[in-house]
Short mmCIF file of C-alpha atoms in Angstrom, two decimals:
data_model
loop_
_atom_site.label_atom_id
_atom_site.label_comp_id
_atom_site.label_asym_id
_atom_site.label_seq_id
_atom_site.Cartn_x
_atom_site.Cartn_y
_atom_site.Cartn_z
CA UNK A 1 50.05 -27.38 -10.18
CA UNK A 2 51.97 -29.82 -9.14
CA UNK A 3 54.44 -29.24 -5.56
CA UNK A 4 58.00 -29.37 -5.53
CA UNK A 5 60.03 -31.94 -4.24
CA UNK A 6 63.35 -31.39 -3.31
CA UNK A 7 63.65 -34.97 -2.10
CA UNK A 8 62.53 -38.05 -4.56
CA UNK A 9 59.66 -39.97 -3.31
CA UNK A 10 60.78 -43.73 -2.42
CA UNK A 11 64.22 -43.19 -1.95
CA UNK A 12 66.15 -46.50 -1.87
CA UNK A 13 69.69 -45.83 -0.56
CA UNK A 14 71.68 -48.55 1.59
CA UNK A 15 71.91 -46.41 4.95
CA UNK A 16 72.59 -49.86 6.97
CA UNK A 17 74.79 -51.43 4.17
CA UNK A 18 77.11 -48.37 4.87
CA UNK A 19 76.66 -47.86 8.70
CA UNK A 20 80.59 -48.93 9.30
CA UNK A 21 81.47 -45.97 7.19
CA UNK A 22 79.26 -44.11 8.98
CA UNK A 23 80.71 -45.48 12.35
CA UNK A 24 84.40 -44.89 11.44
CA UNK A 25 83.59 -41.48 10.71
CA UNK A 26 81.51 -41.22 14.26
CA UNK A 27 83.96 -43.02 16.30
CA UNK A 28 86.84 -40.54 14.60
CA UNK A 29 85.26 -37.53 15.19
CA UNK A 30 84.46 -38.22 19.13
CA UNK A 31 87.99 -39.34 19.18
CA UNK A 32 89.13 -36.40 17.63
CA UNK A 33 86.89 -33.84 19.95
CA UNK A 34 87.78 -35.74 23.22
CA UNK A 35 91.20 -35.10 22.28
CA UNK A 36 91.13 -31.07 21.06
CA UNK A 37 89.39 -30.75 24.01
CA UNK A 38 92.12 -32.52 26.45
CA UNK A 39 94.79 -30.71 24.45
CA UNK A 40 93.54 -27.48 23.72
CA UNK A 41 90.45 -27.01 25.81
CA UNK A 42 87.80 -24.88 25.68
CA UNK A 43 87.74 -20.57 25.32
CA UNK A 44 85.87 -20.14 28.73
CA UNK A 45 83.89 -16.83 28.19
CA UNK A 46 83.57 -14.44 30.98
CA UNK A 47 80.54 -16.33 32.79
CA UNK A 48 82.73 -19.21 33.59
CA UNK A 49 86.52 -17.58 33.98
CA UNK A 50 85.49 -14.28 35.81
CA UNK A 51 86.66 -10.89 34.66
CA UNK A 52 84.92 -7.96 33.44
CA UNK A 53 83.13 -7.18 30.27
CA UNK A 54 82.46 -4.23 28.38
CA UNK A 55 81.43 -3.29 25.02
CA UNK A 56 82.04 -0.24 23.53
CA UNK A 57 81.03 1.66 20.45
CA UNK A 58 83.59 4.38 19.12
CA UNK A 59 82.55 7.62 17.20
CA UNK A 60 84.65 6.63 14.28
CA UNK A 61 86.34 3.49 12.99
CA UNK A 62 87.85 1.54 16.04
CA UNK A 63 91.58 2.08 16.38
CA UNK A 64 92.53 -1.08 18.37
CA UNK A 65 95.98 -0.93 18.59
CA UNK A 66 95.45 2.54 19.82
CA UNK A 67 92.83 1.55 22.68
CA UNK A 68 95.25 -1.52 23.31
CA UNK A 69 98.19 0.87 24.12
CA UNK A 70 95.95 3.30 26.25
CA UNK A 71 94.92 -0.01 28.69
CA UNK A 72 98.32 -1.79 28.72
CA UNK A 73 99.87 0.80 31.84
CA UNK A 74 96.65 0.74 33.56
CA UNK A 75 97.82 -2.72 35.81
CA UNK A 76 94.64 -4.19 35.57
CA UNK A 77 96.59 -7.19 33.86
CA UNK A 78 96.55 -8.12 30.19
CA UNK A 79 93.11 -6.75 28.29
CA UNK A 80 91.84 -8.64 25.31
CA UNK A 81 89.93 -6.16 22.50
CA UNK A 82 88.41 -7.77 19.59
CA UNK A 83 86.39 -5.67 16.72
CA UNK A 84 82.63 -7.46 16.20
CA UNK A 85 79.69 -6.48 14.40
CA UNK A 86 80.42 -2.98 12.72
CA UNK A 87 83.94 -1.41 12.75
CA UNK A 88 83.16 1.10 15.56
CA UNK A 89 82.37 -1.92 17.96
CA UNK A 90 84.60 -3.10 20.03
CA UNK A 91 84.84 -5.80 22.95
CA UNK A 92 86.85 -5.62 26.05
CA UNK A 93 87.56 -8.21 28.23
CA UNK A 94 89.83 -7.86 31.67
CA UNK A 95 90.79 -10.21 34.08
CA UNK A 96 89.13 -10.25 37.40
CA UNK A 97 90.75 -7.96 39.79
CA UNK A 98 91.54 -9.05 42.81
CA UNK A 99 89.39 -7.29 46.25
CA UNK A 100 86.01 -8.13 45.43
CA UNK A 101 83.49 -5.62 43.80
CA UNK A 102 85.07 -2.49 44.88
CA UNK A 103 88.34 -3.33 42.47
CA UNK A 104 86.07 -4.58 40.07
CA UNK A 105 84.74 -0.98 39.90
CA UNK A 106 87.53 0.68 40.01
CA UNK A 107 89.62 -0.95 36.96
CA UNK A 108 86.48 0.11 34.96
CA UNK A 109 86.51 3.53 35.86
CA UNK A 110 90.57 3.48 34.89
CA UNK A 111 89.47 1.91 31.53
CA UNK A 112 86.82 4.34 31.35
CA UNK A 113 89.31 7.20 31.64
CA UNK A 114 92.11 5.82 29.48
CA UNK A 115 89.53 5.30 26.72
CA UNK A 116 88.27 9.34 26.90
CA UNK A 117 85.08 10.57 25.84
CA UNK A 118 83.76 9.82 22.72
CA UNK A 119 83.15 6.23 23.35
CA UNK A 120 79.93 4.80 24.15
CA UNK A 121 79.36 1.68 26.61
CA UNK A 122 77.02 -0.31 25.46
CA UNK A 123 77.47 -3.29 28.45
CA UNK A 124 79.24 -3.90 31.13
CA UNK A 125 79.39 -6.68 33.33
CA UNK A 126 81.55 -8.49 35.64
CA UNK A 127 81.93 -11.86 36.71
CA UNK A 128 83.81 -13.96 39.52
CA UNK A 129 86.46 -16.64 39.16
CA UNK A 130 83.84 -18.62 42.48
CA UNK A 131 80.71 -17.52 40.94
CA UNK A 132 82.15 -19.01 37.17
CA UNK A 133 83.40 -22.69 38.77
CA UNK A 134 79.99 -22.95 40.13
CA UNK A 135 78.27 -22.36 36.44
CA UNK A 136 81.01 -24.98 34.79
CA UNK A 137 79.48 -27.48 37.21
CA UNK A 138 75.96 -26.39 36.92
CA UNK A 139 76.07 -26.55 32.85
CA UNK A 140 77.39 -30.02 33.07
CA UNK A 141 74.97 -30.81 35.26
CA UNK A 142 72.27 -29.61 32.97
CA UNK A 143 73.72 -31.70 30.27
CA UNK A 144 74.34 -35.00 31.73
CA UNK A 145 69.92 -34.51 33.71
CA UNK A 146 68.78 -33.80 29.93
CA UNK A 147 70.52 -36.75 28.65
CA UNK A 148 69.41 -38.83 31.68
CA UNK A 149 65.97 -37.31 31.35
CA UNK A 150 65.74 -38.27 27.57
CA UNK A 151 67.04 -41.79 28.30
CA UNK A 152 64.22 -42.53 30.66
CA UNK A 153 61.86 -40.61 28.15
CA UNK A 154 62.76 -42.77 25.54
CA UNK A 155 63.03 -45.87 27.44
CA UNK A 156 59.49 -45.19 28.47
CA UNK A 157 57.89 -44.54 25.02
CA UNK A 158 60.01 -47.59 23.57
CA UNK A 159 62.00 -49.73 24.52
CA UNK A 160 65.37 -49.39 26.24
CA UNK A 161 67.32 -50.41 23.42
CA UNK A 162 65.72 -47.23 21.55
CA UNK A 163 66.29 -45.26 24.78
CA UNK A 164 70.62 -46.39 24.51
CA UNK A 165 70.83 -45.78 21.19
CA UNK A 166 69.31 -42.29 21.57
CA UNK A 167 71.88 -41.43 24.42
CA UNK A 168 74.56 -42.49 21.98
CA UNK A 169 73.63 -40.34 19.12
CA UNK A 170 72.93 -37.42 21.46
CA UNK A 171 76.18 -37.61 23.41
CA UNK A 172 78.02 -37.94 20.39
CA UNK A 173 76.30 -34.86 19.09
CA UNK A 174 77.27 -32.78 22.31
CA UNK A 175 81.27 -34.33 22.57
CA UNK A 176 81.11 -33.25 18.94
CA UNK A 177 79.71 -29.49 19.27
CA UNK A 178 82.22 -29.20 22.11
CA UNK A 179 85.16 -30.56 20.46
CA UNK A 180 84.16 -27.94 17.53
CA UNK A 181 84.64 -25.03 20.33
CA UNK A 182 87.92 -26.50 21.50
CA UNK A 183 89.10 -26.62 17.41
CA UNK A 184 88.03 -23.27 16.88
CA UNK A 185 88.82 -21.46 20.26
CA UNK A 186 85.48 -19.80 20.04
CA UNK A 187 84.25 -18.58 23.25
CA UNK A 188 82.27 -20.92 25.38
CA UNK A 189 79.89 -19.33 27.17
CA UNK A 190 76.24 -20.06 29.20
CA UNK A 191 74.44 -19.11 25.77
CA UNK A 192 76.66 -21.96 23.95
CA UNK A 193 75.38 -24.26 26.57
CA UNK A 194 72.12 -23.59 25.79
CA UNK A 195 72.88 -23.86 22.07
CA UNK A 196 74.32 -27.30 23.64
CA UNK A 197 71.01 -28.23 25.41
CA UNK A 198 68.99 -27.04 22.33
CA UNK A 199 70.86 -29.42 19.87
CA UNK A 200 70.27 -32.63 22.71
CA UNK A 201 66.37 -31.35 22.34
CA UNK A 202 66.79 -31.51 18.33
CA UNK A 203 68.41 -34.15 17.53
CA UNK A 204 66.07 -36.30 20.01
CA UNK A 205 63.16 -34.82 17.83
CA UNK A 206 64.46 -36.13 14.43
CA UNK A 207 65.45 -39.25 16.13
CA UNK A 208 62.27 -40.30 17.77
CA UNK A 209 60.46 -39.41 14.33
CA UNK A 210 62.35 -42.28 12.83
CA UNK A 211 62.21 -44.39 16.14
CA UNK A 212 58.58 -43.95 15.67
CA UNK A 213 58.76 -45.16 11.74
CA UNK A 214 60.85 -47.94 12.95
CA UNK A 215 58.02 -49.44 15.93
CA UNK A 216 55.58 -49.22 13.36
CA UNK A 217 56.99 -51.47 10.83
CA UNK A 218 57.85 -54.04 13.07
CA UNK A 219 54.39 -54.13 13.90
CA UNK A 220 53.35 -54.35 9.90
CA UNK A 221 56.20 -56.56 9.13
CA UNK A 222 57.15 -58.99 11.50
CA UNK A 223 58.72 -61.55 8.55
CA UNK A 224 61.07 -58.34 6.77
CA UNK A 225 64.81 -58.67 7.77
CA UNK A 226 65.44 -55.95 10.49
CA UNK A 227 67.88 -54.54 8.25
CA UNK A 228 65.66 -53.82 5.41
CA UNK A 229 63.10 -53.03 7.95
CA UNK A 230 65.23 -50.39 9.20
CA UNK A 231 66.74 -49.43 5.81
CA UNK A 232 62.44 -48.70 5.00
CA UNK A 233 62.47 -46.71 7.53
CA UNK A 234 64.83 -43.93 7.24
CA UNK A 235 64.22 -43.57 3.74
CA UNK A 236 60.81 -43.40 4.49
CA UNK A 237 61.49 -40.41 6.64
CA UNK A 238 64.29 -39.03 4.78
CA UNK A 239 62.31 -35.73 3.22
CA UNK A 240 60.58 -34.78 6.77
CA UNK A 241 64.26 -35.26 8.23
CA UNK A 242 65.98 -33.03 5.67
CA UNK A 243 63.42 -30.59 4.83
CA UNK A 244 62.66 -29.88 8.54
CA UNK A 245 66.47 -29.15 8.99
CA UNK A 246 66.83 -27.29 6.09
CA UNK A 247 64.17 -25.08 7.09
CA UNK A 248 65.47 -24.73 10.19
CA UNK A 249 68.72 -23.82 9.47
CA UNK A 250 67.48 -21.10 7.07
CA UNK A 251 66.05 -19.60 10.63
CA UNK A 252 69.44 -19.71 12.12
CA UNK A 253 71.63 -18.91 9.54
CA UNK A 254 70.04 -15.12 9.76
CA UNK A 255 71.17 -15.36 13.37
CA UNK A 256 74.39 -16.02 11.94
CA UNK A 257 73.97 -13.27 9.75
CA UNK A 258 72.68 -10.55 11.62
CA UNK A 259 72.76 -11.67 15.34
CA UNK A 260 75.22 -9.83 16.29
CA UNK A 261 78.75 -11.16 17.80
CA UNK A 262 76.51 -11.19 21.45
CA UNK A 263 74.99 -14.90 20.22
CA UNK A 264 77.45 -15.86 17.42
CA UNK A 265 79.07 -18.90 19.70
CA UNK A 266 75.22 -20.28 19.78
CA UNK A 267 74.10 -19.42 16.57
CA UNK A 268 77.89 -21.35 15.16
CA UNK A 269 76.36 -23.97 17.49
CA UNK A 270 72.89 -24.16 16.96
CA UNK A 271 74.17 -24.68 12.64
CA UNK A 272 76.82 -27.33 14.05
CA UNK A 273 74.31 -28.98 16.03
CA UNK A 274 71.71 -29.21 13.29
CA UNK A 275 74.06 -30.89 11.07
CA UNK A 276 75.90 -33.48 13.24
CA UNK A 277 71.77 -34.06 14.85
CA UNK A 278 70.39 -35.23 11.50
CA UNK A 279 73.59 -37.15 9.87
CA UNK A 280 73.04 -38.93 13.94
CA UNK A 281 69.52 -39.58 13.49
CA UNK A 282 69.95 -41.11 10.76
CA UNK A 283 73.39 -42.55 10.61
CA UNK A 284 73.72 -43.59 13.98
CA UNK A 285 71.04 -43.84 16.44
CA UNK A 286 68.78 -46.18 13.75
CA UNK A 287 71.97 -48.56 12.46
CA UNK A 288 72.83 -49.11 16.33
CA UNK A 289 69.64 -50.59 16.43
CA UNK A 290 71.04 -53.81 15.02
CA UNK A 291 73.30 -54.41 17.95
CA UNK A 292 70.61 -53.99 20.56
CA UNK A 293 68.83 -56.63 20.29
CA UNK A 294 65.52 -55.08 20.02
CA UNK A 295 62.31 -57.30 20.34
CA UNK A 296 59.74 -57.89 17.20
CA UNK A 297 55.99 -57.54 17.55
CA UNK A 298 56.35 -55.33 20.71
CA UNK A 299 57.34 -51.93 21.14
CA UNK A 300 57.34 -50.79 24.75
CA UNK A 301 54.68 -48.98 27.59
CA UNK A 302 53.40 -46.95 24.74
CA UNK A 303 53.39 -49.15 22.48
CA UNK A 304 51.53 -51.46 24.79
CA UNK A 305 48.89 -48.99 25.70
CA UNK A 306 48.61 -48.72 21.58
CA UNK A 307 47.97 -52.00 21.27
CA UNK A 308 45.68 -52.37 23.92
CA UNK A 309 43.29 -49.70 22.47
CA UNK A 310 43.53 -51.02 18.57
CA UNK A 311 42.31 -54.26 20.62
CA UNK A 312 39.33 -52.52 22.71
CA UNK A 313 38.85 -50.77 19.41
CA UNK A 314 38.30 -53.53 17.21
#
């Protein structure tokens, strides 16, 4: 029996030939995203604006407009209620109160009353405004050490012009994912910034794959024109790279499907980041390596070590 291949053995198609398409449509979308995000900026969730939290299941279909008119005399300032998941579920959100944890406690307990019995709380949580500047900084600080880590990583295992074109690919995957939240006004919260940290971690998985292709043919073939060479080597890859995301996103599109509205914003993101981290890969990180000017024969402290054992091998 013979397997199925969803992607043609040999592939030849012109990746490099086309990598100022590919650049125009890189550089516009960064563009783009810095700009939403200037503009518009970003749907801070509860964990980074403060406020309180609650969800709440109803016995019968939600009446919002009803619930919204029961919480708009309560003075606990303007209340946001959106349906998710089923029709009897409902999310709350209220601005932080000012007087610390006591008022906190008390504006629930009013929305507790003006709601009545019959309603079920399934969470409730508050957050505040100090405690939500300090996690702003703190994600961005756990983006810009995992693209420093993965810089030095790379740098390490090839050479540092793999190690900048790496960075460039993943920060243009992250400016991208973020300028998708500003577009959509989807809530950013600490779980999208760990969808954001788990598409850096992808995308630098595809791309070292190919990095990895690429150090081994310039080993083989030290006389091929780097941009055949390079052209050889995505193609090369191609099937791994696509089937591996394709498989992948299967996994996270049932997230998507039956997650829940709790980890929608990083299961949206986690899709997103998939995407834009393989069209990257391929499209950007490997054609950058043309500018770089990246050394035949040799291929870095790993490479080295490599080398050194094929020679105490042979």
């Amino acid at each position: 029996m013979r397997p199925i291949r969803f992607i043609p053995d040999n592939t030849q198609i012109d990746f490099i030939g086309r990598r100022m398409i590919a650049f125009a449509f890189s550089g516009l979308l960064v563009l783009g995203s810095i700009i939403v995000i200037a503009v518009q900026g970003l749907n801070f969730g509860i964990d980074f604006r403060g406020g309180i939290l609650m969800e709440v299941r109803t016995e019968g279909p939600a009446d919002i407009a009803s619930m919204r008119n029961s919480l708009s005399g309560l003075g606990v300032g303007q209340a946001t209620l959106q349906e998710f998941g089923g029709p009897r579920d409902v999310m709350i959100r209220i601005p932080h109160q000012e007087g610390g944890e006591a008022a906190q406690m008390a504006a629930i307990e009013q929305v507790r009353g003006a709601l009545g019995p019959g309603v079920e709380y399934r969470r409730t949580e508050f957050v505040g405004p100090q405690v939500g500047d300090e996690l702003i900084r703190a994600g961005i600080l756990a983006v810009v050490l995992a693209i420093g880590g993965i810089l030095a990583y790379v740098s390490f295992r090839f050479e540092w012009q793999f190690g900048v074109a790496a960075v460039a690919a993943l920060t243009h995957d992250v400016i991208a994912t973020v300028g998708l939240f500003a577009l959509t006004q989807m809530e950013f919260s600490l779980s999208t910034v760990a969808a954001v940290l788990t598409v850096a971690g992808y995308s630098i998985n595809d791309t070292v794959v190919v990095f990895d292709r690429v150090r081994e043919d310039l080993r083989r073939h030290k006389s091929t024109d780097l941009p055949t060479l390079l052209n050889t080597a995505i193609n090369q890859t191609l099937a791994r790279t696509l089937i591996t995301s394709g498989t992948t996103l299967l996994a996270v599109l049932a997230l998507v499907l039956f997650g829940g509205e709790v980890i929608r914003g990083f299961s949206v993101a986690l899709i997103w980041g998939i995407g834009i981290g393989t069209y990257s890969s391929v499209c950007v990180a490997v054609p950058l390596l043309l500018y770089l000017n990246i050394r035949r024969g040799r291929s870095g402290g790993a490479g080295r070590k490599d080398q050194a054992a094929a020679a105490g091998s042979a």
